Short mmCIF file of C-alpha atoms in Angstrom, two decimals:
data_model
loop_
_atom_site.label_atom_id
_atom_site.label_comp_id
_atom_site.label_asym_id
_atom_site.label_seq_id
_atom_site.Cartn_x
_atom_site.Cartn_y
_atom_site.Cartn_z
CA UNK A 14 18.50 11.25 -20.22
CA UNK A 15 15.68 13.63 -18.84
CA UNK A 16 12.25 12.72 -20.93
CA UNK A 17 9.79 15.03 -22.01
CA UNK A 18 6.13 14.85 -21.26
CA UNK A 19 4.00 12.03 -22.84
CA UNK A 20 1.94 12.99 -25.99
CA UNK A 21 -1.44 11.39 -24.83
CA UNK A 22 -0.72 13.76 -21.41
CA UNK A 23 0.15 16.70 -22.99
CA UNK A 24 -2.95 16.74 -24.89
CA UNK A 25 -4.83 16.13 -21.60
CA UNK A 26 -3.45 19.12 -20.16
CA UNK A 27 -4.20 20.98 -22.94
CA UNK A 28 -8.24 20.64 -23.27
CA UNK A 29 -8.04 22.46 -19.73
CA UNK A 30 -10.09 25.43 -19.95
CA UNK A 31 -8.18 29.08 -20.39
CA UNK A 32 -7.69 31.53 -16.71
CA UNK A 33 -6.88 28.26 -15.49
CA UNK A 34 -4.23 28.80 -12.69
CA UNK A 35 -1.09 27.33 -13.58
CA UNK A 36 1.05 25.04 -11.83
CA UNK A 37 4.03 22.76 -12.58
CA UNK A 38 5.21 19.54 -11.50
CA UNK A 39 7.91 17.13 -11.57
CA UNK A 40 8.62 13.45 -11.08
CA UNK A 41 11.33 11.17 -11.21
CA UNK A 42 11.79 7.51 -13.38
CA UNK A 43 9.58 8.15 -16.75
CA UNK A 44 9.39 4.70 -17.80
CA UNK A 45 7.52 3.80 -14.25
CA UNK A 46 5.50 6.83 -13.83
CA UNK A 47 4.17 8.61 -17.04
CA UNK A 48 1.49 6.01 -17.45
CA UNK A 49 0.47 6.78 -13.90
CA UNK A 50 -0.15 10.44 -14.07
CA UNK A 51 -1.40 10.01 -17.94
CA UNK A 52 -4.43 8.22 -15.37
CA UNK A 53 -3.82 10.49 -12.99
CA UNK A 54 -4.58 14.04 -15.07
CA UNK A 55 -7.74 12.14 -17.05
CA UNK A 56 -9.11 12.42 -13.76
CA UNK A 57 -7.52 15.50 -12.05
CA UNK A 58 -8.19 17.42 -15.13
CA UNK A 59 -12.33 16.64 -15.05
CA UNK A 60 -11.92 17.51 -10.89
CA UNK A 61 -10.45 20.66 -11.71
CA UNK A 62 -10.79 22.32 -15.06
CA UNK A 63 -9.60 24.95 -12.90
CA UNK A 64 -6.09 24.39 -12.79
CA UNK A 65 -3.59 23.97 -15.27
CA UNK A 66 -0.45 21.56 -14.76
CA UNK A 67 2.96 21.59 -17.00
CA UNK A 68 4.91 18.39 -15.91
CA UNK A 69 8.94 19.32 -16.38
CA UNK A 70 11.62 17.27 -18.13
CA UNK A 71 11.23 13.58 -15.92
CA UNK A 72 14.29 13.63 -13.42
CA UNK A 73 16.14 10.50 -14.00
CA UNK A 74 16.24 9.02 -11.11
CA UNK A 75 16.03 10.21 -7.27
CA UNK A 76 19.56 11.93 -7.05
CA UNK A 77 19.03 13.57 -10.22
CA UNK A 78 15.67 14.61 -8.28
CA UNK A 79 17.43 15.57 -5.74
CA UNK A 80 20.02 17.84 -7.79
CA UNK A 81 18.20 19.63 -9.77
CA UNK A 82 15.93 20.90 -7.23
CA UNK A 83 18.65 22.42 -5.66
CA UNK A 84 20.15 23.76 -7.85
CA UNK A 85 16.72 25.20 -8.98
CA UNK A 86 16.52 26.70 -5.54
CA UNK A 87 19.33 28.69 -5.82
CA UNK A 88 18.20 29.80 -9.46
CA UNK A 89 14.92 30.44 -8.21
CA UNK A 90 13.23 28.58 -10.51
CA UNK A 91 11.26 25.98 -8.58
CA UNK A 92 8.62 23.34 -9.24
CA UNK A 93 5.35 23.89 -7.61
CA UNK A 94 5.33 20.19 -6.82
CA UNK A 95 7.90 18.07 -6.78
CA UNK A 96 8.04 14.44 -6.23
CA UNK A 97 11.15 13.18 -4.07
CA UNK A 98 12.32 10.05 -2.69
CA UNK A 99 10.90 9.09 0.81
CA UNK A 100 15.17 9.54 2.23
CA UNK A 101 15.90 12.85 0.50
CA UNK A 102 13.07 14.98 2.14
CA UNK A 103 14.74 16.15 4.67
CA UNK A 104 17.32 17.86 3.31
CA UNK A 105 14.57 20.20 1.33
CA UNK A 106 12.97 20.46 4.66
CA UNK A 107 16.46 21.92 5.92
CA UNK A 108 17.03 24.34 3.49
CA UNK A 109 13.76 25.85 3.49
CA UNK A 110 12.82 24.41 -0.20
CA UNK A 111 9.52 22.28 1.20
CA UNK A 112 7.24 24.14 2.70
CA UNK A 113 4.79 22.56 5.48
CA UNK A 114 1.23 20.92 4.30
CA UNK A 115 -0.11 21.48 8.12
CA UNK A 116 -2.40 24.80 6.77
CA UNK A 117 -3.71 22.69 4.03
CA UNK A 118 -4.60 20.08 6.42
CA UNK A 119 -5.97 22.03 8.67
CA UNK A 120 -8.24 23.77 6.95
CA UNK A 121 -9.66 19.99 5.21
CA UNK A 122 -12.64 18.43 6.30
CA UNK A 123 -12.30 15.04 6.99
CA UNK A 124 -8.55 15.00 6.01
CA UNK A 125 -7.86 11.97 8.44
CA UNK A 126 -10.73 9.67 7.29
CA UNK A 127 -8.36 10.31 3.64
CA UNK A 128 -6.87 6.95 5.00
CA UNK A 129 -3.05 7.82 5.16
CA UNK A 130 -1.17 5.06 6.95
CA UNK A 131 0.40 6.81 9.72
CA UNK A 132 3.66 5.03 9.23
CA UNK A 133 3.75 6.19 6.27
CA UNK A 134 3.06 9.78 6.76
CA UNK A 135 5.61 9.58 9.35
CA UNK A 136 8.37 9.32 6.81
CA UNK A 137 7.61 12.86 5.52
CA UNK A 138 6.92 14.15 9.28
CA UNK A 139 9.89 16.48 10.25
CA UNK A 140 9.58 18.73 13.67
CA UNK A 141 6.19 17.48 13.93
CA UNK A 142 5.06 18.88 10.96
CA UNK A 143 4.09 17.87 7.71
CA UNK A 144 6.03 18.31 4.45
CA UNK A 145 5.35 15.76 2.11
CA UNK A 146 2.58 13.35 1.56
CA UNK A 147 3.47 9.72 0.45
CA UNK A 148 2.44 8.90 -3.08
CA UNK A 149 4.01 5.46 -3.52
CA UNK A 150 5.47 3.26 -1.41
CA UNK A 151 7.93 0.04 -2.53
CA UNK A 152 9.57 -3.09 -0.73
CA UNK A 153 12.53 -5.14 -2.42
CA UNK A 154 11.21 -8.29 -4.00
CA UNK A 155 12.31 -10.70 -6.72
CA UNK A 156 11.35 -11.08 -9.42
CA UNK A 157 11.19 -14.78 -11.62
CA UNK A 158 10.75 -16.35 -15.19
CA UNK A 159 9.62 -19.90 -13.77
CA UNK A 160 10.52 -21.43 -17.04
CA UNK A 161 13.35 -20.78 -16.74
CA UNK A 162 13.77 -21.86 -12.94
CA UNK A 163 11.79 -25.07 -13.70
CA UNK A 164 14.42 -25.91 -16.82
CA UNK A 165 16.85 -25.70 -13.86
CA UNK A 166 15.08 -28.37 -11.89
CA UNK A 167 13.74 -25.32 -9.43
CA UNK A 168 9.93 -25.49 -8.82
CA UNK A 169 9.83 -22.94 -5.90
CA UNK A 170 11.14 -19.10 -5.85
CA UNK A 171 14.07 -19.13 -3.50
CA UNK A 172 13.86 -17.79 0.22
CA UNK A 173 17.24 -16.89 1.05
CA UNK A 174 19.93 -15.69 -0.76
CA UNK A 175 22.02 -19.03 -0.35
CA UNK A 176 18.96 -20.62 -2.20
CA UNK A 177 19.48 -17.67 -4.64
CA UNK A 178 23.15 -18.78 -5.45
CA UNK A 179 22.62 -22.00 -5.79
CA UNK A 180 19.48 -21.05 -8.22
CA UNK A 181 22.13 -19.44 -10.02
CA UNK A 182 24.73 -22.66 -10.31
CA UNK A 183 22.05 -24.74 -11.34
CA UNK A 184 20.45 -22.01 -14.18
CA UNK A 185 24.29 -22.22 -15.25
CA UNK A 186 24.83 -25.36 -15.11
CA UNK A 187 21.61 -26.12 -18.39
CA UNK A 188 24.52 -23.34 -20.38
CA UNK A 189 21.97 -20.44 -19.72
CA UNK A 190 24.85 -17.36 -18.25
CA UNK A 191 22.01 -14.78 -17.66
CA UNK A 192 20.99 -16.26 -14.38
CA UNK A 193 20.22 -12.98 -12.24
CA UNK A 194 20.64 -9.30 -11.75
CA UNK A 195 20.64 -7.64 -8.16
CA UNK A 196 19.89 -3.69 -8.73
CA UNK A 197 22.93 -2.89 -6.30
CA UNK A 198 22.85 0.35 -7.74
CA UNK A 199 18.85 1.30 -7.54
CA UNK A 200 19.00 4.83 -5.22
CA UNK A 201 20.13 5.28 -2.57
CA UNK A 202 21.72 2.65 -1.70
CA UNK A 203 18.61 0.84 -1.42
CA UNK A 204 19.57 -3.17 -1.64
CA UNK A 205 22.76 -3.02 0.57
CA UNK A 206 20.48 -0.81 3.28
CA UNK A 207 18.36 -3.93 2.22
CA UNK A 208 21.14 -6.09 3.41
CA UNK A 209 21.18 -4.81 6.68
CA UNK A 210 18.12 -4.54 7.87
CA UNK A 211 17.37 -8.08 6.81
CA UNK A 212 19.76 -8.87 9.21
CA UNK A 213 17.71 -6.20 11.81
CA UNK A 214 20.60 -4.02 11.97
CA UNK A 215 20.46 -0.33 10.52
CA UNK A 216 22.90 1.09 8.34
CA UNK A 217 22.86 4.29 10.09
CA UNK A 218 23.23 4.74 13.76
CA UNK A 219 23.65 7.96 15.87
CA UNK A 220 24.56 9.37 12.42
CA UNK A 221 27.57 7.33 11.38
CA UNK A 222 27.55 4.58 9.14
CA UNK A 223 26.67 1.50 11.00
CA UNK A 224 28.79 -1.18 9.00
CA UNK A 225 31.74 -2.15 11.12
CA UNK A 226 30.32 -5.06 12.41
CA UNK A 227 29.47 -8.98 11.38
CA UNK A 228 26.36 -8.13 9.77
CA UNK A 229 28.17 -5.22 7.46
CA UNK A 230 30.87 -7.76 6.46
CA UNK A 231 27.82 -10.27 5.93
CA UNK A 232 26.38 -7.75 3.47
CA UNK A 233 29.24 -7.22 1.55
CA UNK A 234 30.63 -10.93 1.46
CA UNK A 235 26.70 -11.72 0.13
CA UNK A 236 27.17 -8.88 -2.65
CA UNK A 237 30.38 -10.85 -3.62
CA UNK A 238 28.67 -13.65 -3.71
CA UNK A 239 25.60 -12.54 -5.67
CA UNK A 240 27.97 -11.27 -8.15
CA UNK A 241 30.90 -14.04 -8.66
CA UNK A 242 28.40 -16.91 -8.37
CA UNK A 243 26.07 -15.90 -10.32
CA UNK A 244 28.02 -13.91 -13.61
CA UNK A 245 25.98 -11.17 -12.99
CA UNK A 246 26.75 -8.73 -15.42
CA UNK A 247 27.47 -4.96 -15.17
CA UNK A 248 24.27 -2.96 -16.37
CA UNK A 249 21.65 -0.41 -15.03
CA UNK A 250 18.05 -1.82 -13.45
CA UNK A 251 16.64 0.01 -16.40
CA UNK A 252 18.92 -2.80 -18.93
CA UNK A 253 17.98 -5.40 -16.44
CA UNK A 254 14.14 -4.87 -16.42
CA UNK A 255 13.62 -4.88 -20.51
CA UNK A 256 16.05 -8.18 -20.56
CA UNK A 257 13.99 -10.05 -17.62
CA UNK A 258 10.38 -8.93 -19.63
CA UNK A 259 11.98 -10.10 -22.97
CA UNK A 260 12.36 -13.40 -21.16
CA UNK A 261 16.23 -13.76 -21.25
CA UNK A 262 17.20 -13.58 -17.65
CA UNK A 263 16.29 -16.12 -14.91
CA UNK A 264 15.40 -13.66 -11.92
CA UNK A 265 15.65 -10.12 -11.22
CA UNK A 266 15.72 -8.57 -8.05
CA UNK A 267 14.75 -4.69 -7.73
CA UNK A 268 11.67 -2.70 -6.57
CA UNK A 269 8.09 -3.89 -6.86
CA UNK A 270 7.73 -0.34 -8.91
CA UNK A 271 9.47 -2.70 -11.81
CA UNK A 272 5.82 -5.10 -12.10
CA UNK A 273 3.83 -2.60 -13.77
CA UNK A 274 6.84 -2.51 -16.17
CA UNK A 275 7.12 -6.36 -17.18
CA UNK A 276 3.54 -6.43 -17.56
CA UNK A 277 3.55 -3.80 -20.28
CA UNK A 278 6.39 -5.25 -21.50
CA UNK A 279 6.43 -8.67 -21.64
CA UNK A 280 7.45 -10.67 -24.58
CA UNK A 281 6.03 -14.51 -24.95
CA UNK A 282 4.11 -16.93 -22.69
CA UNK A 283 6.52 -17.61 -20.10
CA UNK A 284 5.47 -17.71 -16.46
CA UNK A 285 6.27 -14.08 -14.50
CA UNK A 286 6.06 -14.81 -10.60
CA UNK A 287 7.04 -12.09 -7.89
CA UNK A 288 7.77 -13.60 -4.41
CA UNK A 289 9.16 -12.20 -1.04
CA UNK A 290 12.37 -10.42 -1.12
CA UNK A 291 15.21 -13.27 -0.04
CA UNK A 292 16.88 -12.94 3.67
CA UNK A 293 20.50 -13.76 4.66
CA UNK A 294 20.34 -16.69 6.92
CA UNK A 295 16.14 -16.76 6.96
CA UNK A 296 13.42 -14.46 6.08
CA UNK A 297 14.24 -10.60 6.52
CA UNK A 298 13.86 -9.51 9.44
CA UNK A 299 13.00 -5.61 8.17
CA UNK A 300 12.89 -3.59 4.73
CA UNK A 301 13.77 -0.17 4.25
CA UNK A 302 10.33 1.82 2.64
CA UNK A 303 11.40 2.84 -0.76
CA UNK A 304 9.16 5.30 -2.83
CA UNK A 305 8.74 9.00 -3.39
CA UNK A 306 6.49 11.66 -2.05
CA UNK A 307 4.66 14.89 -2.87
CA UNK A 308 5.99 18.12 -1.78
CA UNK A 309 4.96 21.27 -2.27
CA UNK A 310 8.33 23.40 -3.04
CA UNK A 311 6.31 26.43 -4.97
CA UNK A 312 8.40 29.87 -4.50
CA UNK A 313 5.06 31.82 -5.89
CA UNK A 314 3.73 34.38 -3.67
CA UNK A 315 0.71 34.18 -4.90
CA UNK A 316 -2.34 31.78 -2.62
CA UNK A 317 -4.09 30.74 -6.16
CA UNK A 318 -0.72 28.93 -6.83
CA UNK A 319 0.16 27.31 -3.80
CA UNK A 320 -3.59 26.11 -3.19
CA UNK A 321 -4.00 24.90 -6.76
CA UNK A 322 -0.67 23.03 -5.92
CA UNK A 323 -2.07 21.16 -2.65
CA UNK A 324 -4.65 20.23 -4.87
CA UNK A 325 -2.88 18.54 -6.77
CA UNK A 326 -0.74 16.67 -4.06
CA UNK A 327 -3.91 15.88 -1.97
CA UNK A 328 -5.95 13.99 -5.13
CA UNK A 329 -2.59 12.34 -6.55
CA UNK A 330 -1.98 10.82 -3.12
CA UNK A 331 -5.20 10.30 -1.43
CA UNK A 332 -8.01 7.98 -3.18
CA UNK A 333 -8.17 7.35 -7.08
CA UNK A 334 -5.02 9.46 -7.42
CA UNK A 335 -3.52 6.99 -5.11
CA UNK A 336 -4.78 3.67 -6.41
CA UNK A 337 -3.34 4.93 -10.12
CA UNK A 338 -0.53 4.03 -8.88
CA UNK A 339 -1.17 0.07 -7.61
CA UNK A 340 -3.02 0.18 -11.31
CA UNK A 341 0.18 1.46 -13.24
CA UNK A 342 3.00 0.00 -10.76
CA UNK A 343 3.76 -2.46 -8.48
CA UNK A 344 3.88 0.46 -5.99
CA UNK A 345 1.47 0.20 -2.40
CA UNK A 346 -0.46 2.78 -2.46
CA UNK A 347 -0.03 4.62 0.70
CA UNK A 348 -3.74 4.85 1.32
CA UNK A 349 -5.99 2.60 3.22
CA UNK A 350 -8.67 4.54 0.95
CA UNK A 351 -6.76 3.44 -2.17
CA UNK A 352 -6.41 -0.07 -0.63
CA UNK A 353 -10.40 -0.11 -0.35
CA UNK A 354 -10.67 0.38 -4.12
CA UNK A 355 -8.15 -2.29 -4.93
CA UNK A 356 -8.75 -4.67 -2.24
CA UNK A 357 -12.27 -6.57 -3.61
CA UNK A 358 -10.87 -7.88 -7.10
CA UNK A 359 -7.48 -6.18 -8.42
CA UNK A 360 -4.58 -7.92 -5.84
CA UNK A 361 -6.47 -11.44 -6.44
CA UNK A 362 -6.12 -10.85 -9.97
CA UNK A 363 -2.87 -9.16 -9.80
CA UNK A 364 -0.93 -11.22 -7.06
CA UNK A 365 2.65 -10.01 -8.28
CA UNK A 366 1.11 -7.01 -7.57
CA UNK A 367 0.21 -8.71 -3.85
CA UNK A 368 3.77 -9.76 -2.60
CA UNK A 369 4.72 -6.06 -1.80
CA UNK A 370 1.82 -5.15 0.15
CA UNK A 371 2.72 -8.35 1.95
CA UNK A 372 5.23 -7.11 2.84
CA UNK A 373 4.32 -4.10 4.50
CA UNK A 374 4.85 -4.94 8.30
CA UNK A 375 8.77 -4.94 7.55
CA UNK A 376 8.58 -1.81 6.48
CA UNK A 377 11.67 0.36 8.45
CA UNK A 378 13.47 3.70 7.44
CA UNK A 379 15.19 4.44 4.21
CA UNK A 380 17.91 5.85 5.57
CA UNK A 381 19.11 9.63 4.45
CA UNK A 382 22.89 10.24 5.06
CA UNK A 383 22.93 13.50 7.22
CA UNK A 384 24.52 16.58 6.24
CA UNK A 385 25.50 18.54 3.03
CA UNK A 386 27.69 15.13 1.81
CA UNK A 387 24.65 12.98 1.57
CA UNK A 388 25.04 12.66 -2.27
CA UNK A 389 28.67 12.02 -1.80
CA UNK A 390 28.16 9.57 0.54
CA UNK A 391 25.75 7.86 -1.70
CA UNK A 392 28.36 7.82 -4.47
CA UNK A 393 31.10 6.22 -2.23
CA UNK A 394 29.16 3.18 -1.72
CA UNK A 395 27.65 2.73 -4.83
CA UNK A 396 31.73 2.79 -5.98
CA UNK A 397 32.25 0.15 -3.44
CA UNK A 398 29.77 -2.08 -4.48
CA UNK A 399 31.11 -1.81 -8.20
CA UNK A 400 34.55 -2.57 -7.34
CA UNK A 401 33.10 -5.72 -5.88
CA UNK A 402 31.46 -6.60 -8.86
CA UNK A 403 34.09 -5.94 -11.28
CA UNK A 404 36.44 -8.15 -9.11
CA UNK A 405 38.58 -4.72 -8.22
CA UNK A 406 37.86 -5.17 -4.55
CA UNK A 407 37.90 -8.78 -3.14
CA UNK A 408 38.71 -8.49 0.32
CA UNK A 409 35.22 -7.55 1.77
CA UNK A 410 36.65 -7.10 5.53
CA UNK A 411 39.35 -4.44 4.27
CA UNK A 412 36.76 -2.52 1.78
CA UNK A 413 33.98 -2.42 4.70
CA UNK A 414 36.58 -1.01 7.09
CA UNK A 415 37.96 1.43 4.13
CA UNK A 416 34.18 2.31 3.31
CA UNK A 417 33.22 3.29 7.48
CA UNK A 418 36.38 5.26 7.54
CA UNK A 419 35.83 7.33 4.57
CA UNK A 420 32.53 7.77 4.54
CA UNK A 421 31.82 9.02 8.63
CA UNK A 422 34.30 11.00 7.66
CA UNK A 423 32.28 12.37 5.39
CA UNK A 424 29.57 12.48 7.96
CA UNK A 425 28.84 15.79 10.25
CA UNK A 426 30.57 14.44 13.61
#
């Protein structure tokens, strides 16, 4: 279901003064973001009275983002600014839908000192130029009601995913079935790309999938594991997050985006801990960088537009744009100037908030699947990792070696 645009922002965007140039803008997961740019426009709209922003119907989720914007493309009836995942840029950079930031940049003074991670910005850097600019950036991590760990005889959040399992037995064992979820199907394949590079192996290599070897059956036989040990049951993160804030599931294991969420949320006095995303045989070696970023994808031939547009991308992703999102989330800013205002007092108050940005020198690519089949592609795993959770598959070695073989065909060879 697409949402429409929050009351409290709507009315925002209407105090904004009339001639206003007029630009619109779309994002992706409602429940995580609309309190974020509710922040966001009390500010933007006092910078610029100038310009006028209509936020679209909320994409559900990053292939949804993904889909309609092409589709738009071909209808011709594009966003100015649309926010897509960090591993689908590059097919708008392909087909001509982004257009390059490098002019805006150019003509800033003092753009660098902004305080953009260059890692970061590398994940929107195509050709050696520009096209995005990262607004938030996620790790894995998990997620725990300690209450219900310590009723288990567990005082510590588990490091590995063996340690996860047998959190699970025990959780079981005091007649409590909602022991876990594991968001196997969060976007893009996220968690199983998870899986490998935990292991330091990438799930795509010279452009075919990069599974047919120990550490892709490892993946899959820990899925299995994950979800015959522990009962997990068969819902969407979204299900997942409201049962773990009402306080009825033991751990939850997703994006850091989810915090902000449970905090709102949260029903009763039990304890809510975040800790490190679990390894497979010892801490992860790597994490693919999850998150979305701003691009400007405005068809209008008119420079009013397109400006008013970087605008908007440049204070949403650079400074108190940026930290709105630590503030709202559990999403890093992207920002070392964002950091700065968050630094001093907010992560020592808000360590679930902290184990993320921990995190951050694991960061390695999200991985895009290349070519005009990267949806597809997408689709075919996430089907493979719900047959193995509904019990249809249960040979991992055969559905790995049926997975390579269907989806690098698939592939562009």
């Amino acid at each position: 279901m697409k949402h429409l645009l929050p009351l409290a922002l709507a009315a925002t965007l209407a105090a904004q003064g009339a001639g206003a140039v007029q630009i619109e803008v779309a994002y992706a997961y409602s429940s995580v973001f609309d309190p974020t740019f509710e922040r966001i426009m009390q500010a933007f709209a006092t910078a610029h009275p100038d310009i006028e922003v209509t936020f679209r119907a909320t994409y559900e989720d990053y292939e949804d983002a993904t889909n309609t914007i092409l589709r738009e493309a071909v209808a011709n009836t594009l966003p100015d600014v649309s926010f897509q995942a960090l591993n689908r840029q590059a097919i708008l950079v392909e087909r001509g839908i982004a257009k390059p930031l490098d002019p805006y940049i150019a003509a800033e003074t003092g753009f660098d000192a902004a305080g953009y991670h260059q890692a970061m910005l590398d994940l929107s850097t195509f050709g050696g130029k520009v096209y995005g600019l990262p607004f938030s950036v996620s790790t894995p991590i998990g997620f725990y009601n300690m209450d219900i760990l310590r009723a288990a005889g567990i005082k510590t959040v588990p490091q590995s995913w063996d340690q996860v399992i047998e959190a699970c037995r025990a959780i079981r064992a005091t007649g409590r079935q909602d022991a876990l979820f594991w968001h196997w199907n969060i976007s893009g394949n996220w968690l199983l790309q998870a899986a490998m590079w935990s292991q330091g192996v990438p799930m795509i290599k010279d452009g075919r999938l990069n599974m047919d070897n120990p550490e892709g059956l490892k993946a899959l036989e820990t899925a299995q594991a994950i979800f015959r040990d522990c009962g997990m049951k068969n819902l969407s993160g979204a299900d997942a997050s409201k049962q773990f804030a009402s306080g009825e599931l033991g751990m939850f294991f997703s994006s850091t985006a989810y915090v902000g969420f449970v905090d709102r949320s949260k029903t009763g006095s039990w304890d809510f801990v975040t800790g490190p995303y679990p390894g497979i045989g010892g801490a992860p070696q790597a994490l693919p960088a999850g998150g979305n970023a701003a691009m400007l994808t405005s068809a209008s031939d008119d420079p009013e537009v397109r400006k008013a547009a970087w605008e908007f991308i440049k204070f949403t992703t650079s400074g108190e744009g940026a930290a709105a999102v630590a503030l709202t989330t559990g999403y890093i800013p992207p920002n070392k100037a964002a950091n700065a205002l968050l630094m001093d007092s907010f992560y020592a108050q808000n360590p679930n908030k902290l184990t993320a940005a921990n995190q951050l020198p694991l960061l390695s690519e999200w991985f895009a699947y290349p070519g005009d089949n990267g949806l597809a592609v997408t689709q075919l795993i996430e089907d493979s990792l719900e047959a193995i959770l509904t019990g249809d598959a249960t040979d991992m070695e055969a559905l790995r070696d049926d997975m390579v073989e269907e989806v690098n065909g698939l592939l562009p060879h």
